XYZ file of N, CA and C in Angstrom:
285
model
N 105.664 116.153 108.458
C 104.623 115.391 109.109
C 104.423 114.072 108.357
N 104.402 112.972 109.071
C 104.254 111.672 108.433
C 102.796 111.398 108.078
N 102.601 110.531 107.100
C 101.257 110.173 106.665
C 100.557 109.359 107.747
N 99.247 109.532 107.833
C 98.452 108.775 108.793
C 98.420 107.309 108.373
N 98.563 106.418 109.350
C 98.536 104.990 109.059
C 97.123 104.532 108.746
N 97.013 103.652 107.771
C 95.743 103.028 107.423
C 95.708 101.644 108.047
N 94.495 101.115 108.224
C 94.329 99.769 108.781
C 93.825 98.832 107.698
N 94.437 97.665 107.620
C 94.017 96.620 106.692
C 93.779 95.361 107.513
N 92.545 94.875 107.524
C 92.233 93.641 108.233
C 92.111 92.528 107.198
N 92.914 91.485 107.387
C 92.954 90.407 106.393
C 93.497 89.136 107.029
N 93.264 88.026 106.345
C 93.728 86.717 106.803
C 95.062 86.384 106.118
N 96.061 86.009 106.922
C 97.382 85.698 106.389
C 97.322 84.414 105.573
N 97.850 84.484 104.326
C 97.774 83.342 103.419
C 99.143 82.760 103.075
N 100.221 83.392 103.520
C 101.526 82.796 103.276
C 102.630 83.796 103.045
N 103.847 83.313 103.248
C 105.055 84.102 103.057
C 105.635 83.792 101.687
N 105.949 84.824 100.919
C 106.547 84.618 99.599
C 108.052 84.798 99.633
N 108.523 85.714 100.459
C 109.948 86.009 100.510
C 110.278 86.644 101.856
N 111.536 86.466 102.296
C 111.977 87.062 103.551
C 113.417 87.511 103.394
N 113.735 88.679 103.915
C 115.111 89.145 104.000
C 115.232 89.961 105.281
N 116.353 89.767 105.964
C 116.562 90.359 107.285
C 115.333 90.076 108.147
N 114.654 91.114 108.598
C 113.444 90.930 109.419
C 112.206 91.435 108.691
N 112.262 91.430 107.356
C 111.150 91.912 106.537
C 110.525 90.744 105.791
N 109.209 90.755 105.748
C 108.472 89.704 105.056
C 107.727 90.300 103.865
N 107.677 89.540 102.792
C 106.807 89.836 101.666
C 105.843 88.668 101.638
N 104.569 88.950 101.871
C 103.600 87.871 101.996
C 102.293 88.181 101.299
N 101.374 87.257 101.429
C 100.059 87.385 100.823
C 98.994 87.265 101.901
N 97.976 88.108 101.797
C 96.808 88.031 102.678
C 95.559 87.944 101.807
N 94.511 87.409 102.381
C 93.218 87.332 101.702
C 92.304 88.382 102.316
N 91.835 89.295 101.477
C 90.885 90.302 101.937
C 89.486 89.705 101.911
N 88.647 90.067 102.870
C 87.265 89.565 102.841
C 86.495 90.211 101.692
N 85.409 89.581 101.231
C 84.588 90.187 100.180
C 84.062 91.547 100.634
N 83.830 92.427 99.689
C 83.311 93.760 99.987
C 81.935 93.655 100.646
N 81.581 94.623 101.491
C 80.254 94.600 102.117
C 79.154 94.532 101.064
N 78.211 93.661 101.286
C 77.102 93.497 100.356
C 77.398 92.524 99.223
N 78.644 92.070 99.116
C 79.004 91.120 98.053
C 78.558 89.718 98.453
N 78.499 88.843 97.485
C 78.122 87.454 97.734
C 79.164 86.816 98.662
N 78.764 86.364 99.870
C 79.734 85.804 100.812
C 80.364 84.495 100.338
N 79.790 83.875 99.313
C 80.344 82.624 98.810
C 81.442 82.849 97.774
N 81.616 84.116 97.350
C 82.697 84.411 96.412
C 84.015 84.369 97.169
N 85.038 83.894 96.496
C 86.352 83.809 97.118
C 86.913 85.215 97.322
N 87.554 85.445 98.458
C 88.196 86.727 98.676
C 89.414 86.828 97.774
N 89.929 88.037 97.606
C 91.034 88.186 96.675
C 92.354 88.438 97.405
N 93.473 87.960 96.836
C 94.772 88.075 97.492
C 95.372 89.478 97.338
N 96.132 89.888 98.341
C 96.823 91.169 98.356
C 98.218 90.959 98.924
N 99.180 91.686 98.394
C 100.560 91.580 98.865
C 100.795 92.536 100.032
N 101.487 92.024 101.058
C 101.889 92.849 102.198
C 103.410 92.806 102.320
N 103.964 93.854 102.911
C 105.407 93.915 103.130
C 105.654 94.673 104.432
N 106.501 94.094 105.299
C 106.814 94.780 106.543
C 107.587 93.906 107.504
N 107.856 94.439 108.694
C 108.655 93.713 109.679
C 107.847 92.631 110.400
N 108.399 91.427 110.434
C 107.783 90.320 111.166
C 108.839 89.260 111.408
N 108.861 88.721 112.606
C 109.785 87.634 112.914
C 109.339 86.377 112.186
N 110.262 85.449 112.011
C 109.941 84.189 111.358
C 108.864 83.452 112.148
N 107.859 82.955 111.469
C 106.731 82.221 112.057
C 105.869 83.068 112.987
N 106.017 84.395 112.954
C 105.180 85.259 113.789
C 103.766 85.366 113.219
N 103.667 85.391 111.892
C 102.371 85.405 111.232
C 101.989 83.965 110.918
N 100.798 83.566 111.318
C 100.346 82.187 111.159
C 99.306 82.081 110.041
N 99.477 81.070 109.192
C 98.562 80.832 108.080
C 97.120 80.697 108.585
N 96.202 81.386 107.914
C 94.779 81.274 108.227
C 94.303 82.150 109.369
N 95.199 82.883 110.013
C 94.837 83.746 111.141
C 94.631 85.168 110.616
N 93.621 85.861 111.147
C 93.349 87.239 110.740
C 94.141 88.217 111.600
N 94.635 89.265 110.933
C 95.433 90.303 111.587
C 94.955 91.676 111.126
N 95.232 92.673 111.958
C 95.066 94.071 111.567
C 96.465 94.612 111.304
N 96.704 95.011 110.063
C 97.990 95.570 109.667
C 97.838 97.090 109.606
N 98.842 97.815 110.092
C 98.812 99.273 110.101
C 99.968 99.795 109.260
N 99.645 100.536 108.204
C 100.660 101.055 107.295
C 100.009 101.865 106.193
N 100.590 101.796 104.996
C 100.090 102.559 103.853
C 100.231 101.755 102.567
N 99.356 102.055 101.604
C 99.423 101.439 100.286
C 100.551 102.074 99.497
N 101.322 101.263 98.773
C 102.415 101.722 97.924
C 102.277 101.048 96.560
N 102.806 101.706 95.529
C 102.847 101.103 94.199
C 104.271 100.606 93.973
N 104.385 99.352 93.570
C 105.674 98.701 93.339
C 105.775 98.336 91.868
N 106.857 98.744 91.229
C 107.099 98.399 89.821
C 107.826 97.060 89.785
N 107.141 96.006 89.344
C 107.723 94.677 89.271
C 108.712 94.629 88.103
N 110.002 94.467 88.422
C 111.038 94.471 87.394
C 110.922 93.265 86.459
N 110.405 92.165 86.963
C 110.286 90.951 86.154
C 109.159 91.055 85.134
N 107.987 91.549 85.572
C 106.838 91.626 84.671
C 106.665 92.998 84.033
N 107.282 94.022 84.625
C 107.125 95.382 84.115
C 105.824 96.032 84.518
N 105.028 95.355 85.357
C 103.728 95.890 85.761
C 103.807 96.542 87.141
N 102.915 97.511 87.355
C 102.782 98.125 88.672
C 101.880 97.252 89.532
N 102.262 97.086 90.800
C 101.480 96.295 91.749
C 101.227 97.126 92.993
N 100.042 96.987 93.548
C 99.745 97.625 94.829
C 100.157 96.687 95.947
N 100.886 97.231 96.915
C 101.293 96.473 98.091
C 100.927 97.289 99.320
N 100.591 96.594 100.394
C 100.345 97.275 101.657
C 101.612 97.144 102.491
N 102.309 98.259 102.693
C 103.540 98.280 103.491
C 103.158 98.589 104.929
N 103.226 97.569 105.784
C 102.828 97.759 107.180
C 104.028 98.038 108.065
N 103.755 98.752 109.159
C 104.775 99.045 110.159
C 104.598 98.179 111.394
N 103.338 97.814 111.646
C 103.018 96.987 112.803
C 101.733 96.217 112.518
N 101.445 95.220 113.348
C 100.221 94.441 113.181
C 99.828 93.830 114.517
N 98.551 93.479 114.633
C 98.032 92.772 115.812
C 97.084 91.688 115.330
N 96.994 90.639 116.098
C 96.074 89.552 115.777
C 94.650 89.989 116.066
N 93.716 89.617 115.190
C 92.303 89.910 115.410
C 91.765 88.903 116.386
N 91.219 89.391 117.449
C 90.630 88.503 118.470
C 89.120 88.719 118.435
N 88.352 87.646 118.159
C 86.893 87.777 118.087
C 86.295 88.251 119.419
N 85.232 89.017 119.310
C 84.512 89.447 120.507
C 83.743 88.272 121.095
N 83.584 88.286 122.385
C 82.745 87.271 123.017
C 81.661 87.989 123.805
N 80.867 87.237 124.528
C 79.795 87.869 125.283
C 80.382 88.749 126.337
């Protein structure tokens, strides 16, 4: 049985690397509920399938996948990454 997918809602902040049809990018998570809204959100690494220019800078998306720990060979440190399988653009509600 496969693990249940988690949802991560975040604003796309840029692509760091691409190979085949996989992107390694950065998203900005919103501040935690109850936190000072003027504090800067913090960056998080995402990895998953996306066509070139499919994710647009500054646009919010819902990513569906799971958190993974990645051992960075260059720094020797463990990093948390969100490995997504699919995503959709967040569309604001209207009246």
